[in-house]
Each structure stands twice: as structure tokens, then as C-alpha cells.
mmCIF file of C-alpha atoms and ligand atoms in Angstrom:
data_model
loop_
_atom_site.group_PDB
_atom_site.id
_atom_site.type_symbol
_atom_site.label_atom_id
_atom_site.label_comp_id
_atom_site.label_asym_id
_atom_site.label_seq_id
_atom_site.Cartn_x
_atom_site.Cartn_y
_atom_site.Cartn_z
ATOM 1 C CA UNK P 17 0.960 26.577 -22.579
ATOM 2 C CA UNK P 18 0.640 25.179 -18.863
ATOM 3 C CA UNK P 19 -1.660 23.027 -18.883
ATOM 4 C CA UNK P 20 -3.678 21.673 -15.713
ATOM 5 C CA UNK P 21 -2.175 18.229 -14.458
ATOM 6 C CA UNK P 22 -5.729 15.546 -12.908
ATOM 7 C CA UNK P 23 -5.230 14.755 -9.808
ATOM 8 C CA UNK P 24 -6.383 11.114 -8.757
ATOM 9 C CA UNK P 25 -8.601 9.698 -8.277
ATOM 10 C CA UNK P 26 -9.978 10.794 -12.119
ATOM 11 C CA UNK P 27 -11.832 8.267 -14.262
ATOM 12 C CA UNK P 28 -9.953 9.540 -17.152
ATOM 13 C CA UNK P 29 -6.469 7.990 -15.626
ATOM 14 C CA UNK P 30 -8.020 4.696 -15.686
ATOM 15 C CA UNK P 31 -9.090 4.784 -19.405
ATOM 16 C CA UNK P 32 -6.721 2.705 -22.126
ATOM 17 C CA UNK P 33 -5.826 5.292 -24.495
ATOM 18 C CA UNK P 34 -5.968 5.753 -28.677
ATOM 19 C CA UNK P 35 -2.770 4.707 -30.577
ATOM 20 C CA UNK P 36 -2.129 8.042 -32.165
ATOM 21 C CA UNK P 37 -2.961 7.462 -36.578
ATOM 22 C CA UNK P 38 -1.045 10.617 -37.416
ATOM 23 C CA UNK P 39 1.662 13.560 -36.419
ATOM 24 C CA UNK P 40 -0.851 16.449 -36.536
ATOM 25 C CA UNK P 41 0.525 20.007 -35.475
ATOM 26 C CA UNK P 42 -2.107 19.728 -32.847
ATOM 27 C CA UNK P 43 -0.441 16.889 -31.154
ATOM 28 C CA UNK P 44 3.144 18.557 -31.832
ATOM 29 C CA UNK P 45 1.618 21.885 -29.730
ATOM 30 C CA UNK P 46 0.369 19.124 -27.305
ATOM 31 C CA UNK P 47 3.572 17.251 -26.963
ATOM 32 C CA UNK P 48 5.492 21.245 -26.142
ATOM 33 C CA UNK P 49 2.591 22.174 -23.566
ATOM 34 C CA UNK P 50 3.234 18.677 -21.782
ATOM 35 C CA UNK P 51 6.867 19.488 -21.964
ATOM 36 C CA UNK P 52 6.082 22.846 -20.341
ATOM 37 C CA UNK P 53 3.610 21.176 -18.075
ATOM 38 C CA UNK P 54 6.411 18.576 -17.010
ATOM 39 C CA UNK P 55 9.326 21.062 -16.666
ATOM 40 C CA UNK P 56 7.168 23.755 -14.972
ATOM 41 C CA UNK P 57 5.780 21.294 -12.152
ATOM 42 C CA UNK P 58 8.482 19.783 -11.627
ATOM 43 C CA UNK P 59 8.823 16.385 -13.018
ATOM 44 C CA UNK P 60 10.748 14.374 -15.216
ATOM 45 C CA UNK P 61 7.724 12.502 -17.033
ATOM 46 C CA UNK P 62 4.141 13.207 -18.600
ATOM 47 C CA UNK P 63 1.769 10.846 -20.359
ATOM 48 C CA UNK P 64 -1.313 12.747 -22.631
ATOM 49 C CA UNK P 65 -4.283 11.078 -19.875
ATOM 50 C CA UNK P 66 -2.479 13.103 -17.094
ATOM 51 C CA UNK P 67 -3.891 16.425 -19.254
ATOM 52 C CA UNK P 68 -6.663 15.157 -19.396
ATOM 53 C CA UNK P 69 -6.158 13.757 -23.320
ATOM 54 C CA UNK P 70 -6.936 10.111 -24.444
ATOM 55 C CA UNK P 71 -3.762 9.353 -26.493
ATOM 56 C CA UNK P 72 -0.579 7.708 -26.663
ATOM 57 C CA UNK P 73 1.719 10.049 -25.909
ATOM 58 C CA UNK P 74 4.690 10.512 -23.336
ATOM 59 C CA UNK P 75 7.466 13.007 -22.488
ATOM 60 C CA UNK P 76 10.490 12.595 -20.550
ATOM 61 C CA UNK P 77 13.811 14.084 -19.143
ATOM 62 C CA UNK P 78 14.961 12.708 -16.713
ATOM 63 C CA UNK P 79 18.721 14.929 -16.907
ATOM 64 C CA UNK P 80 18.853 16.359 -13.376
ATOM 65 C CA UNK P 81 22.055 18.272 -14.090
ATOM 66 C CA UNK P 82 23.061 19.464 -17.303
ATOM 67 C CA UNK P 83 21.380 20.754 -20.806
ATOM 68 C CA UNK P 84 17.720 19.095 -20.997
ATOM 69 C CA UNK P 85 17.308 16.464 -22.775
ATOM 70 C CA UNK P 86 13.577 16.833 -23.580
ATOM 71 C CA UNK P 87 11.813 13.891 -25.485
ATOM 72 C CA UNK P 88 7.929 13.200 -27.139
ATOM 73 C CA UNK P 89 7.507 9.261 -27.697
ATOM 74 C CA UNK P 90 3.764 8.874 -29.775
ATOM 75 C CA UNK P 91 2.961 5.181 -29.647
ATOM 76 C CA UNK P 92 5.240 4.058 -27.139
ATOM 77 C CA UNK P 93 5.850 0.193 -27.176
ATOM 78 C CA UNK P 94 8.261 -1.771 -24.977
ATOM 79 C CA UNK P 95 9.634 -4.410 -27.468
ATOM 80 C CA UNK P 96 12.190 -5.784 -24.783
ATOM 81 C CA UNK P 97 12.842 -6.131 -20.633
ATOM 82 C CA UNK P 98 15.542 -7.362 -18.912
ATOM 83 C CA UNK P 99 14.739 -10.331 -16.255
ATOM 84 C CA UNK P 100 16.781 -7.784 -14.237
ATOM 85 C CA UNK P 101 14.579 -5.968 -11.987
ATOM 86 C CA UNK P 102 15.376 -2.712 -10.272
ATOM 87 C CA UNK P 103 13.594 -0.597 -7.414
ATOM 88 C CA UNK P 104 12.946 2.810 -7.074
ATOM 89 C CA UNK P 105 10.729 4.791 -4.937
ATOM 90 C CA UNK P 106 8.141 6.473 -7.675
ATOM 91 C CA UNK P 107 6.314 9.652 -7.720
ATOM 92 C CA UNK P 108 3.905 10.988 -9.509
ATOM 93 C CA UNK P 109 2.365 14.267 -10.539
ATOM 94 C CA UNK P 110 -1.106 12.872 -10.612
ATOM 95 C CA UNK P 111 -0.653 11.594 -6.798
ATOM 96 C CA UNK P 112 1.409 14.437 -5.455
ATOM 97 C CA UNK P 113 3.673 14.185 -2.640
ATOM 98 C CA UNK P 114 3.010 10.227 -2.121
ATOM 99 C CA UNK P 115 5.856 8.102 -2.824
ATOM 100 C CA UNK P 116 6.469 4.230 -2.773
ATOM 101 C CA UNK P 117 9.218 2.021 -3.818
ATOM 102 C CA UNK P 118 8.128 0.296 -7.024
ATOM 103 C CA UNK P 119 10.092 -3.216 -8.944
ATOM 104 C CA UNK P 120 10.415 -2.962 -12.734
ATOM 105 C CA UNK P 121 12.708 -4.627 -15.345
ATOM 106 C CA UNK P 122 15.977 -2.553 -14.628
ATOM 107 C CA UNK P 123 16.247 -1.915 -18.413
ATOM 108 C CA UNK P 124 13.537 -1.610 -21.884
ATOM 109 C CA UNK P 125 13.778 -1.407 -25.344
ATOM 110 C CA UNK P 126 11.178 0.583 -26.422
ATOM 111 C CA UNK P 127 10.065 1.589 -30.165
ATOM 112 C CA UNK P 128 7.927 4.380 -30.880
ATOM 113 C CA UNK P 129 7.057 7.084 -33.186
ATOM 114 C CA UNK P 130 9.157 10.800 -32.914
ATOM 115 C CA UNK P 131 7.806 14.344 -33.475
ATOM 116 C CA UNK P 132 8.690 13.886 -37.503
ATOM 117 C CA UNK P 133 6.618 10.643 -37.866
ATOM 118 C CA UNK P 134 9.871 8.800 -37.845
ATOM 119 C CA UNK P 135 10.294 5.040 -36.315
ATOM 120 C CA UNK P 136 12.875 4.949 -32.861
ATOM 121 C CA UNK P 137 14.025 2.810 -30.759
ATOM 122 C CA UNK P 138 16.414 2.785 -27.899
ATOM 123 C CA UNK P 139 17.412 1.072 -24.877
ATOM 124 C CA UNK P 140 16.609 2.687 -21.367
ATOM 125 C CA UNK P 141 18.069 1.708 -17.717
ATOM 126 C CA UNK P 142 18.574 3.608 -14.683
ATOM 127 C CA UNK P 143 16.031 6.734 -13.952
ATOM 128 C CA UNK P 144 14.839 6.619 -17.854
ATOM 129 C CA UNK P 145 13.861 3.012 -17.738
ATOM 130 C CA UNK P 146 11.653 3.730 -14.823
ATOM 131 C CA UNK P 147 10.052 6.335 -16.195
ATOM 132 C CA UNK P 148 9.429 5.620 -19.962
ATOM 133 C CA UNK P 149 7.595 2.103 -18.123
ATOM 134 C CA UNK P 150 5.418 4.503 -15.892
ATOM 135 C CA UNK P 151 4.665 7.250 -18.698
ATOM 136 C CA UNK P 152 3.292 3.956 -20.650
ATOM 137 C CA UNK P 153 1.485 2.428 -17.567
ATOM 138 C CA UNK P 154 -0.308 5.840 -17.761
ATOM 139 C CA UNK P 155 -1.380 4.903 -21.491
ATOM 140 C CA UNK P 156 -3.211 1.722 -19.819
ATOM 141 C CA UNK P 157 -5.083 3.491 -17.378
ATOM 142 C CA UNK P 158 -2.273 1.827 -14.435
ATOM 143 C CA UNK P 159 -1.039 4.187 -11.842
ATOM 144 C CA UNK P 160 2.190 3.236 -9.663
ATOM 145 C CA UNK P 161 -0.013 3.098 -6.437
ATOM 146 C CA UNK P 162 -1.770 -0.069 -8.264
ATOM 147 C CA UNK P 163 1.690 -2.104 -8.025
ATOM 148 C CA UNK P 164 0.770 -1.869 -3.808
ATOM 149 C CA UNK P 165 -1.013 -3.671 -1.441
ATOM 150 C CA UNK P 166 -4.608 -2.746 -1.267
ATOM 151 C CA UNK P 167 -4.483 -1.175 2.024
ATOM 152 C CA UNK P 168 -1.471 1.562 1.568
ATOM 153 C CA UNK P 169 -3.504 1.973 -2.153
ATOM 154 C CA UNK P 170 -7.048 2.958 -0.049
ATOM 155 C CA UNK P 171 -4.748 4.961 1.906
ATOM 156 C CA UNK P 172 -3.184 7.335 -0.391
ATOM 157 C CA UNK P 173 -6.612 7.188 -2.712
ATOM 158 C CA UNK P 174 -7.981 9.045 0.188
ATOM 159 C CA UNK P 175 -6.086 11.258 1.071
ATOM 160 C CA UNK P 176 -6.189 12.344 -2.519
ATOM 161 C CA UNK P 177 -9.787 12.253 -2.700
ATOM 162 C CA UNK P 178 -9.023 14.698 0.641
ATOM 163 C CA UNK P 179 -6.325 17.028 -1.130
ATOM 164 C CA UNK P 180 -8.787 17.336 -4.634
ATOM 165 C CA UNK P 181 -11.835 18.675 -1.740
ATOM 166 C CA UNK P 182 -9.774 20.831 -0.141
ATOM 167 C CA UNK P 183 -8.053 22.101 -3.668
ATOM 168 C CA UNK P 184 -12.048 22.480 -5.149
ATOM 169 C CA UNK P 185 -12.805 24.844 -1.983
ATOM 170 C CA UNK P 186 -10.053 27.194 -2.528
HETATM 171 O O1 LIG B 24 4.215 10.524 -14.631
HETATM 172 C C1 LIG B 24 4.418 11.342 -13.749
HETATM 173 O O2 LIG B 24 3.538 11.581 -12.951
HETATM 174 C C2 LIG B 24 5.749 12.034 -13.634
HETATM 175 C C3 LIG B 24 6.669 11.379 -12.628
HETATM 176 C C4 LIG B 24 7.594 10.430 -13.348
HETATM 177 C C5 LIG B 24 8.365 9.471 -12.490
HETATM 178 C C6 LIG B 24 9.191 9.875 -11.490
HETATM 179 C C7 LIG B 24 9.905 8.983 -10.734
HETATM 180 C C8 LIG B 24 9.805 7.677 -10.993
HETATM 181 C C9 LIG B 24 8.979 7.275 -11.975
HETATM 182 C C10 LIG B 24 8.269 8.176 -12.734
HETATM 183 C C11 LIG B 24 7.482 12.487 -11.957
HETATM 184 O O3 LIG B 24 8.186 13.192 -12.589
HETATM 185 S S1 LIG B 24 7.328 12.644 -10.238
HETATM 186 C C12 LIG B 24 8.461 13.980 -9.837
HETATM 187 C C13 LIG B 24 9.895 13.575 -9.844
HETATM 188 O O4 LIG B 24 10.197 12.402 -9.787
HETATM 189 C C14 LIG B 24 10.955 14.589 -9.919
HETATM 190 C C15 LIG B 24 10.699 15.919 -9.773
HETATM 191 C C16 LIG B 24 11.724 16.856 -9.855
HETATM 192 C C17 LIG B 24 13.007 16.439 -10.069
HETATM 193 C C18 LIG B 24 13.264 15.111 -10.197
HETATM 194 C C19 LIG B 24 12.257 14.181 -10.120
HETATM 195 ZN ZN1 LIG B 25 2.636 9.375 -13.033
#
């Protein structure tokens, strides 16, 4: 199931969210509708607050070309980052059609918990390692646009507070 993605600014995308205790079949349906949700809008990320749930949860592919590589990390943790930083210019579904180049260690270890309850951990770098760092900024309530200055961050907070009016009158 789709489900609808908040749009900032939303009080719930501020909020530090609830390690998850347990791998309940809810939370495996909710990690495939963010999938669906992800794939369907398009993006290659999703963190659980984006939906509108309080949780630690992220999904990912970020395979442009080729078969999907579709993943669900519960507890995400980032147990290692490089002193190598990298730039890209970030999106995000939350803050549609806004984009700004963002530094973050070029490459992350992260551990967290998979689908079957088990314990992983892997290294990340390139497009991956940017996202699985901005799926788990999500977790803590910290949107890309709060890595900018405060004026370009008024800036694109209004015109979102804009697009969500104009959205609500349709
Ligand atoms: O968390 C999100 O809002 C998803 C976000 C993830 C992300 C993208 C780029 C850098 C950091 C984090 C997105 O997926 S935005 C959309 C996007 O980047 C994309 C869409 C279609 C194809 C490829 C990329
Ligand atoms: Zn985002």
C-alpha cells in the first residue's frame, strides 16, 4: 500500500523516534508499503517519520540501473565515518523539488537490525552512504535543509508552507 509521504514543515519530522523492541508483521507490512511508497514516488530512500510513523526504520535503493536492490534497516546505527567528507546535492521527498549540496563523511559503517530480526552491518560510500546518513537524520527529527544557512532554510520552509496551502485547496 501507497502510503501518503508529510510534506514539511510537519511537527512529526522533527520528533526523535522509538528504537523499534521487536520484528512484528506489522512493521514487516510497514517496511513493503515504504518500499512501495519510495519506489512509486520516486526516490531512493524512506525513513518511518516521513509516513507519518514514530520509529526507527529506513529503506533504501539507491540502484539507478539494474535489478533493485531494495533494503529495510530497523534500528539503524552508524558505528563508523570516514574523516573523508563528500558532497552531494540532496533531495528529499518531504521537501519536494528543493535541492542543496550537502557535506557528509564520504563513507559509514552502519549496524542495524534486518527484516528476520537478524544483526547487519556493512560499509556504505558513494550514493548509499549519503542516503543511509539522511534516512537516519530523519530518525532524529534533522532534515537536510537544517545543514544550511538560516536564510536559504526560511526560504525553502516557505515556500513549502506555500506548496502544503495550495496542495490543502485542491
Ligand atoms: O529521504 C528522502 O526524502 C528520500 C531522498 C533520499 C536522498 C536522495 C538524495 C540524496 C540523499 C537522500 C530521495 O530519494 S530524493 C529523490 C531522489 O534523489 C531520486 C529520485 C529518483 C531517482 C533517483 C534519485
Ligand atoms: Zn528526506
Amino acid at each position: 500500500m501507497i502510503r501518503p509521504i508529510l510534506i514539511h514543515p510537519d511537527p512529526r519530522l522533527k520528533k526523535l523516534c522509538e528504537p523499534v523492541a521487536e520484528i512484528t508483521p506489522e512493521l514487516r507490512q510497514l517496511a513493503a508499503d515504504m518500499l512501495e511508497t519510495m519506489y512509486d514516488a520516486p526516490g531512493v530512500g524512506l525513513a518511518a517519520p516521513q509516513v507519518g510513523v514514530l520509529k526507527r526504520l529506513i529503506v533504501m535503493d539507491c540502484i539507478k540501473d539494474g535489478p533493485a536492490q531494495p533494503m529495510a534497516l530497523f534500528n539503524p546505527v552508524v558505528t563508523w565515518a570516514s574523516e573523508d567528507l563528500s558532497t552531494y546535492e540532496e533531495g528529499c521527498l518531504s521537501i519536494p523539488e528543493q535541492y542543496a549540496d550537502v557535506n557528509r563523511p564520504a563513507e559509514v559503517i552502519v549496524r542495524w537490525t534486518d527484516v528476520d530480526g537478524a544483526t547487519q552491518e556493512r560499509q556504505f560510500s558513494g550514493l548509499w552512504s549519503t542516503c543511509v546518513q539522511h534516512e537516519i537524520d530523519h530518525l532524529d527529527g534533522k532534515l537536510f535543509i537544517d545543514y544550511l544557512g538560516p536564510l536559504k532554510r526560511q526560504m525553502i520552509t516557505r515556500k513549502m508552507t506555500k506548496l502544503k496551502r495550495e496542495r490543502a485547496r485542491e
